[in-house]
XYZ file of C-alpha atoms in Angstrom:
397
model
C -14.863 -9.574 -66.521
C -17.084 -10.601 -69.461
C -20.150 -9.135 -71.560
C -22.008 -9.270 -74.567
C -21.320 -6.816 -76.547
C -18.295 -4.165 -76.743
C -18.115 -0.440 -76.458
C -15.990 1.746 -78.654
C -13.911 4.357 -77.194
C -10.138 5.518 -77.572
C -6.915 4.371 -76.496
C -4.287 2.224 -77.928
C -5.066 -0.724 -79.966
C -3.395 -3.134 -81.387
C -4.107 -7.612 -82.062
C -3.471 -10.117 -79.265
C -3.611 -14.136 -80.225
C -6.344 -12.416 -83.027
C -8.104 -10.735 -80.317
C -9.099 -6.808 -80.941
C -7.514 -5.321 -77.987
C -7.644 -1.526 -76.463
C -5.805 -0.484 -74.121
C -8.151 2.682 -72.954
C -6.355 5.944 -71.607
C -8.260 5.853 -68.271
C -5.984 2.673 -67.415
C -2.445 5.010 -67.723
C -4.335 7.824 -66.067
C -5.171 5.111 -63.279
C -1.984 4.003 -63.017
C -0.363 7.694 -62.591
C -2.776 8.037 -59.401
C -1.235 4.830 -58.010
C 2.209 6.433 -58.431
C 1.223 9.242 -56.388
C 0.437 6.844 -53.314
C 3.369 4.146 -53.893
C 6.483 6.006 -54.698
C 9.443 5.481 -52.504
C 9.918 9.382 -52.455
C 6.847 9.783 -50.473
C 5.326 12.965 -52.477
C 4.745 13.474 -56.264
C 4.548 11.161 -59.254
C 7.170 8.577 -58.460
C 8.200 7.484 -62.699
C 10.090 4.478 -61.310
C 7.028 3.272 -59.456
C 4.555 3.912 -62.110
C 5.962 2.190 -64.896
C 6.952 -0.845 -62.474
C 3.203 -0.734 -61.807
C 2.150 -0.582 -65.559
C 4.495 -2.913 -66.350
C 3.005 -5.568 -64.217
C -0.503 -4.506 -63.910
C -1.442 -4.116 -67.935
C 0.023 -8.084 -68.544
C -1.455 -9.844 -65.828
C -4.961 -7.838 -66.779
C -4.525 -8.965 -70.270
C -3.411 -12.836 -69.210
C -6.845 -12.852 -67.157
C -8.598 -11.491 -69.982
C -7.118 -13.873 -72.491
C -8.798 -16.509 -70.209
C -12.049 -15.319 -70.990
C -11.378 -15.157 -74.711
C -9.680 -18.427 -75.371
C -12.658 -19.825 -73.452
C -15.274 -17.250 -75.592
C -13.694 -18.571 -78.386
C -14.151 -22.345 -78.325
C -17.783 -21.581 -77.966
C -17.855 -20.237 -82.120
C -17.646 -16.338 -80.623
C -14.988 -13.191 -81.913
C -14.310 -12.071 -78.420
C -12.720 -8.816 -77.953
C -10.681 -7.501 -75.187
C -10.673 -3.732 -73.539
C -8.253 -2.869 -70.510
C -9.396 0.470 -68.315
C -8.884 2.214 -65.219
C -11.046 -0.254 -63.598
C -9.578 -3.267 -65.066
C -10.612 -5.227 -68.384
C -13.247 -6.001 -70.210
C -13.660 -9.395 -72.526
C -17.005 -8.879 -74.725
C -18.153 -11.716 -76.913
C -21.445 -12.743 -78.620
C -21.068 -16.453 -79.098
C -23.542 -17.821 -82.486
C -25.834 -19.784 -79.828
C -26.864 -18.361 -76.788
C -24.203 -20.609 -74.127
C -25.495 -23.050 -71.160
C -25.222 -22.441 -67.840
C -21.799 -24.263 -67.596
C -20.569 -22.778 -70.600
C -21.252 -19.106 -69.151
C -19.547 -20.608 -65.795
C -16.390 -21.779 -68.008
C -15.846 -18.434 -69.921
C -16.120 -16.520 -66.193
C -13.648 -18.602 -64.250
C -10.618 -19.082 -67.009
C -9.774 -15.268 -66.622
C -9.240 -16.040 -62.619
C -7.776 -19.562 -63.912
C -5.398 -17.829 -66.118
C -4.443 -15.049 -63.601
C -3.498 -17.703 -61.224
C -1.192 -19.835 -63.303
C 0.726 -16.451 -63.643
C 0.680 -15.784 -60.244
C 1.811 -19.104 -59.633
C 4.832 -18.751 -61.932
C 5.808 -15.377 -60.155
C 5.170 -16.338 -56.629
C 7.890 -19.388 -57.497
C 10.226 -16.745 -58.912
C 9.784 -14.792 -55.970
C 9.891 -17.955 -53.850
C 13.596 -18.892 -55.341
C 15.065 -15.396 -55.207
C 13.755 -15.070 -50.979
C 12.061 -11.908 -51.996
C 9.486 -10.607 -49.184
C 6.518 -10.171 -51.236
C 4.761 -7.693 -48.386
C 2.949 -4.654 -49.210
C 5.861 -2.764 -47.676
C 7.956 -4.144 -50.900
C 5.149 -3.130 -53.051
C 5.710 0.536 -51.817
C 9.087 0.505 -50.926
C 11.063 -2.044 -52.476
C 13.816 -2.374 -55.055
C 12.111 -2.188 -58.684
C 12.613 -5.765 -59.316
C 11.341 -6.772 -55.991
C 7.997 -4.392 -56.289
C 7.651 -5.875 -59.910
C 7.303 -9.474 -58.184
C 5.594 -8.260 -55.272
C 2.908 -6.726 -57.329
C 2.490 -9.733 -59.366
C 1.793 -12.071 -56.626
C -0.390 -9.094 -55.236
C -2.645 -8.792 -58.231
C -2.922 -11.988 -59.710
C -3.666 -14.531 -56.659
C -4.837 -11.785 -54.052
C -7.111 -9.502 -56.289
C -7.892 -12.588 -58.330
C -9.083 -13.938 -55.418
C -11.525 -11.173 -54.766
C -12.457 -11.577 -58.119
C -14.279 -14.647 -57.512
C -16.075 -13.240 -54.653
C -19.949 -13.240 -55.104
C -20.636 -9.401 -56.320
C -21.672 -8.292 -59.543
C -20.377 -7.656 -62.242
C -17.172 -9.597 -61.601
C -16.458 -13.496 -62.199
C -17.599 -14.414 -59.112
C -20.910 -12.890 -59.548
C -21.376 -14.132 -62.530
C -20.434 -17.742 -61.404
C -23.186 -16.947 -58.710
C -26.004 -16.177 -61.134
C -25.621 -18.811 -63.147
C -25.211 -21.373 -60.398
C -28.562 -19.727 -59.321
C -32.379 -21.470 -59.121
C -34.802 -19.726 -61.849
C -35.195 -18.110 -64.883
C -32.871 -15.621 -66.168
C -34.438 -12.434 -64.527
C -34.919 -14.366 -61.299
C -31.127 -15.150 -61.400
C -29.978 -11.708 -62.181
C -32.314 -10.575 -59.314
C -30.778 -12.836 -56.455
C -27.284 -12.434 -57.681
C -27.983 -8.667 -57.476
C -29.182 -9.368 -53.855
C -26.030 -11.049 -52.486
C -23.727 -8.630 -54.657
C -24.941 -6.025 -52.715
C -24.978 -7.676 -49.505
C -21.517 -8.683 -49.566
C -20.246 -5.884 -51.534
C -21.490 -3.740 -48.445
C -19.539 -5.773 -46.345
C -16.375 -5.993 -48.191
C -16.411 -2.271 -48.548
C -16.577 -1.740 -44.871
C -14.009 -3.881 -43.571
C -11.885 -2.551 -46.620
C -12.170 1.261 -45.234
C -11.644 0.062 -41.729
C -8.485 -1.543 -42.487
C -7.489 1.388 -44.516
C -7.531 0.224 -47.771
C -9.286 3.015 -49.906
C -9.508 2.165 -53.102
C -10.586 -1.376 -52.411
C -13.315 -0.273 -50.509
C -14.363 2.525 -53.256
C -14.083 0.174 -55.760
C -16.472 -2.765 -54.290
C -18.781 0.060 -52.792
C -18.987 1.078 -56.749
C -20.232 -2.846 -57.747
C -22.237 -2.282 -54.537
C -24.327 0.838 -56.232
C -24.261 -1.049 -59.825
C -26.315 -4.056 -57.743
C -28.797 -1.795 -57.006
C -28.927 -0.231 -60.478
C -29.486 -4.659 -61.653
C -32.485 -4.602 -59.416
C -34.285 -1.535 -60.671
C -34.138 -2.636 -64.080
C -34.848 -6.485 -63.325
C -37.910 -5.571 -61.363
C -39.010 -3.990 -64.518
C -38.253 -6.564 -66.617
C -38.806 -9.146 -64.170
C -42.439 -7.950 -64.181
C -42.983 -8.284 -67.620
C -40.863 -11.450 -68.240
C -42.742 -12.650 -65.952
C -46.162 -11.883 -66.709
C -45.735 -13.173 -70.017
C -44.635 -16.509 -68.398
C -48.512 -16.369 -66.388
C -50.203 -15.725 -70.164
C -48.423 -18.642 -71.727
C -49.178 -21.247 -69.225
C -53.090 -19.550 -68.915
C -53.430 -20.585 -72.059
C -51.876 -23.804 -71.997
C -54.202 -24.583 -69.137
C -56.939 -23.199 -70.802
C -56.124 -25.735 -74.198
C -55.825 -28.327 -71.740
C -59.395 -27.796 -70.552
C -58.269 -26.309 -67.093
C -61.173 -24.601 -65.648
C -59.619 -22.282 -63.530
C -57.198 -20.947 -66.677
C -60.260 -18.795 -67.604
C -61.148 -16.320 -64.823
C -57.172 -16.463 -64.935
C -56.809 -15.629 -68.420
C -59.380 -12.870 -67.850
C -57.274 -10.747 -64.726
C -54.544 -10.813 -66.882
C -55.904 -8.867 -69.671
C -56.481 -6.097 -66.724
C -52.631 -6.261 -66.227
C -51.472 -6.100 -70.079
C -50.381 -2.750 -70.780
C -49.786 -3.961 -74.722
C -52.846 -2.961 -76.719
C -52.265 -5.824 -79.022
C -51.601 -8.648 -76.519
C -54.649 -7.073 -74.428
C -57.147 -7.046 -77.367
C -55.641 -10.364 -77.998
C -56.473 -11.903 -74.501
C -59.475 -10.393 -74.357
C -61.077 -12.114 -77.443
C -60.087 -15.237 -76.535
C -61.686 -14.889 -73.240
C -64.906 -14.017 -74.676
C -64.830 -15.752 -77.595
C -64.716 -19.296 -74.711
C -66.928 -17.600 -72.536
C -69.369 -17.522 -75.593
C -68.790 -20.900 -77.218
C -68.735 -22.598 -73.625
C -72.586 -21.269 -73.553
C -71.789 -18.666 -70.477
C -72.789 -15.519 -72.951
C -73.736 -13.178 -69.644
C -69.958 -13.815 -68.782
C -68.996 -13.022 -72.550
C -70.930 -9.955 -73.154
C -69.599 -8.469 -69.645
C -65.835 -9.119 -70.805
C -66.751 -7.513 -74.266
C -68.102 -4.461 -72.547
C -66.357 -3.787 -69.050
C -62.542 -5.228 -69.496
C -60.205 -2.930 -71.028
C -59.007 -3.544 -74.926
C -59.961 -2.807 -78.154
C -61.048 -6.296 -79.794
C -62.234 -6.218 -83.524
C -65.515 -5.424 -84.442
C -66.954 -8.871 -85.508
C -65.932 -10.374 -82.164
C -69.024 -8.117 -80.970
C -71.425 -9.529 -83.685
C -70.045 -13.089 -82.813
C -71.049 -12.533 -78.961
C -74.384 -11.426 -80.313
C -74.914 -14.447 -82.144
C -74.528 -16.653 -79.418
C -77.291 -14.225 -77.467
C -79.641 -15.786 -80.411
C -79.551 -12.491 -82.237
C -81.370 -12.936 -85.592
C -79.124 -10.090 -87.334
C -75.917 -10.760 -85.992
C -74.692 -13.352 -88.827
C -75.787 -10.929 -91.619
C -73.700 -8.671 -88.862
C -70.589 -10.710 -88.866
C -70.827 -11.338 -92.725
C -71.154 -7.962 -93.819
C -68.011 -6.641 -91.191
C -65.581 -9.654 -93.029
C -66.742 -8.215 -96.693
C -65.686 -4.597 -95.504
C -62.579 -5.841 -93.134
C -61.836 -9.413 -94.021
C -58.858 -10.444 -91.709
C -58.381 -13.588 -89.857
C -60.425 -12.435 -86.796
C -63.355 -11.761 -88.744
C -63.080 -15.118 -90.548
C -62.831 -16.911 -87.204
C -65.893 -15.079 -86.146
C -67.409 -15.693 -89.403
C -66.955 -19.127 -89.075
C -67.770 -19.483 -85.575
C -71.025 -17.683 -85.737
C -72.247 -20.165 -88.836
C -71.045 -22.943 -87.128
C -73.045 -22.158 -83.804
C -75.759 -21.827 -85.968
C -75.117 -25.354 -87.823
C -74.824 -23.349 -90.913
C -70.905 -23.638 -91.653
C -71.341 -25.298 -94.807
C -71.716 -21.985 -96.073
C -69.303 -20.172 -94.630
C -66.923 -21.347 -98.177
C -68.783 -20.191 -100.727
C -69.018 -16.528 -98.556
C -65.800 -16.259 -98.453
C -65.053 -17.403 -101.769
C -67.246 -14.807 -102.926
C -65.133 -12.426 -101.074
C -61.939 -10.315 -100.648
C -60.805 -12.509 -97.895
C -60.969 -15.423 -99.830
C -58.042 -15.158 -101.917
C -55.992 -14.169 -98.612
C -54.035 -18.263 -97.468
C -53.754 -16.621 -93.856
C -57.832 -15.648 -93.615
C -58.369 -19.053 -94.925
C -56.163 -20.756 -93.070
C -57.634 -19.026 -89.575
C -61.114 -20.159 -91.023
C -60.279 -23.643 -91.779
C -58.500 -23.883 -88.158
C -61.923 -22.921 -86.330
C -63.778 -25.050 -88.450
C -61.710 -28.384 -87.290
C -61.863 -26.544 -84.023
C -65.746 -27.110 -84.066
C -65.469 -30.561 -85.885
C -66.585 -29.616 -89.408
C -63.928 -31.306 -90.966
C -65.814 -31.208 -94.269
C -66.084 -27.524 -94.594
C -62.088 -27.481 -92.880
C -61.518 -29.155 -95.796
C -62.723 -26.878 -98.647
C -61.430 -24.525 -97.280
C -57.717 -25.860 -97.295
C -58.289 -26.789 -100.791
C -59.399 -23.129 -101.508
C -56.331 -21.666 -99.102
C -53.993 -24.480 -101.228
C -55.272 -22.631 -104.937
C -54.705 -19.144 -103.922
């Protein structure tokens, strides 16, 4: 199996091909529960058994997860590689994030590897006429369970490995093979883990083989934990996907990207990204001439916008006060909001050519980012000639 990033814990550790590598104590401990079931003597901890079982189990564990870090590796990232009572672990942060097929390369070369090893010891097997059945696994000469066990693990458990369940290969082959964003992929992957990982499990229990099922019903419950936390994520990825193409419709002159733009800010739980939305809605609302529609935003739709946006709205309503409003709320708070309102509010009043020398005269007008805002809504109204002065002013600070 693969991840991103590594976990520290104890064990034995020690540098493979320039790999870190632990072997953690829950893999012996593991391995000592196996030698309970599988020992010739039928009762106890059978030594024999257990260290034919470590012997083969901890290489062919480390040859699959050598695949994944040979193939990590190519892609610029330090992989490192844990082994544990439930198997190994390869984590690696590559320096880009990888494509698809590079995820899908990195997950099948630990199976790949696993089964070139196999292969080797199912010929060895092959030329010595050893029966490689699970009654020589139990019962067999040490030499024979050794091969047994290696045929066993790497092309019968690797096979598993590849089937569709999270979090092994297989299931990450599936998500990434997958239609959608990245939520959306982790979210159907998580779907059919669980669906076949049910299934597996059962017909493992029926046909008596414990641990198998135990182990798959485990991915089975880890599915479910994938879409708990997706579907919270998923919500917000996913609403932030509806904001940016709102307002991409909305620059495009969409019509319908407005009332849009305008149920969203109900569904923002971020006060900045709601006060956010919610001046822009009423600040096109305003300009666009529909100031009943403005003024109804500003007062009923939740989020705190700033203060000028209200004298701005009022200035549109024809208010004879608001621009001393608006002028007097950038001296105390100049920020870019109140410059865009500042210069909005002039400009709807065809009086932007003096929006400059307020500013100028101001706080704000030593600040490149309040100048910059201002100049932006001034080209945004088509006064290039006060955009201008103010770009030379914003180019002098």
């Amino acid at each position: 199996m693969t991840a991103s990033m590594n976990q520290p814990g104890r064990g034995i550790r020690f540098p493979l091909f320039g790999f870190p590598t632990r072997v953690d104590w829950s893999f012996f401990f593991i391995a000592l529960l196996f030698s309970l079931r599988g020992g010739s003597s039928g009762s106890g901890i059978d030594l024999e058994y257990a260290l034919v079982w470590m012997g083969i189990l901890l290489p062919s564990i480390l040859i699959h997860e050598l695949g994944h870090a040979f193939a990590a590796r190519r892609l610029g990232a330090r992989p490192s590689i844990v082994v544990h009572g439930m198997g190994g672990l390869t984590s690696y942060a590559p320096p880009q994030p990888p494509t698809r097929g590079q995820s899908i390369g990195v997950s099948f070369a630990g199976p790949a590897a696993g089964f070139v090893f196999g292969a080797i010891i199912l010929a060895i097997a092959l030329t010595q006429d050893i029966d490689l059945s699970l009654s020589t696994v139990s019962f067999g000469e040490p030499f024979d369970r050794a091969l047994a066990l290696g045929v066993w693990i790497n092309l019968a458990w690797g096979g598993l490995n590849l089937l569709p369940i999270l979090p092994l290969d297989g299931g990450h082959i599936l998500q990434e093979l997958l239609p959608g964003d990245r939520v959306a992929r982790q979210r159907l992957a998580a779907i059919v883990s669980l669906v076949v990982a049910s299934t597996a499990a059962v017909l493992f229990w029926v046909n008596g083989w414990v641990f198998a099922a135990l182990l798959i019903g485990y991915f089975g419950l880890q599915s479910i934990a994938v879409l708990n936390a997706t579907g919270r994520s998923g919500n917000a990825e996913t609403l932030r996907s509806q904001i940016q193409d709102a307002v991409q419709r909305l620059q495009q002159g969409d019509p319908t990207a407005l009332p849009e733009l305008e149920r969203l800010v109900h569904r923002t739980a971020d006060p900045q990204l709601q006060a956010h939305l919610k001046t822009i809605v009423v600040e096109v609302y305003a300009g666009s001439g529909n100031r009943a529609e403005a003024r109804r935003v500003l007062n009923e739709a939740p989020g705190n916008v700033h203060p000028a946006v209200y004298a701005l709205v009022s200035a549109y309503e024809g208010d004879p006060t608001a621009l001393d409003q608006v002028r007097e709320i950038f001296a105390r708070q100049p920020a870019p909001e109140s410059a865009r309102c500042l210069m909005l509010a002039y400009g709807a009043y065809n009086r932007g050519h003096e929006v400059p020398a307020i500013m100028a005269s101001s706080a704000g007008g030593h600040d490149p980012l309040i100048l910059a805002e201002a100049e932006h809504s001034a080209r945004g109204r088509g006064l290039s000639g006060v955009a201008d002065q103010l770009a030379a002013m914003r180019k002098g600070t």
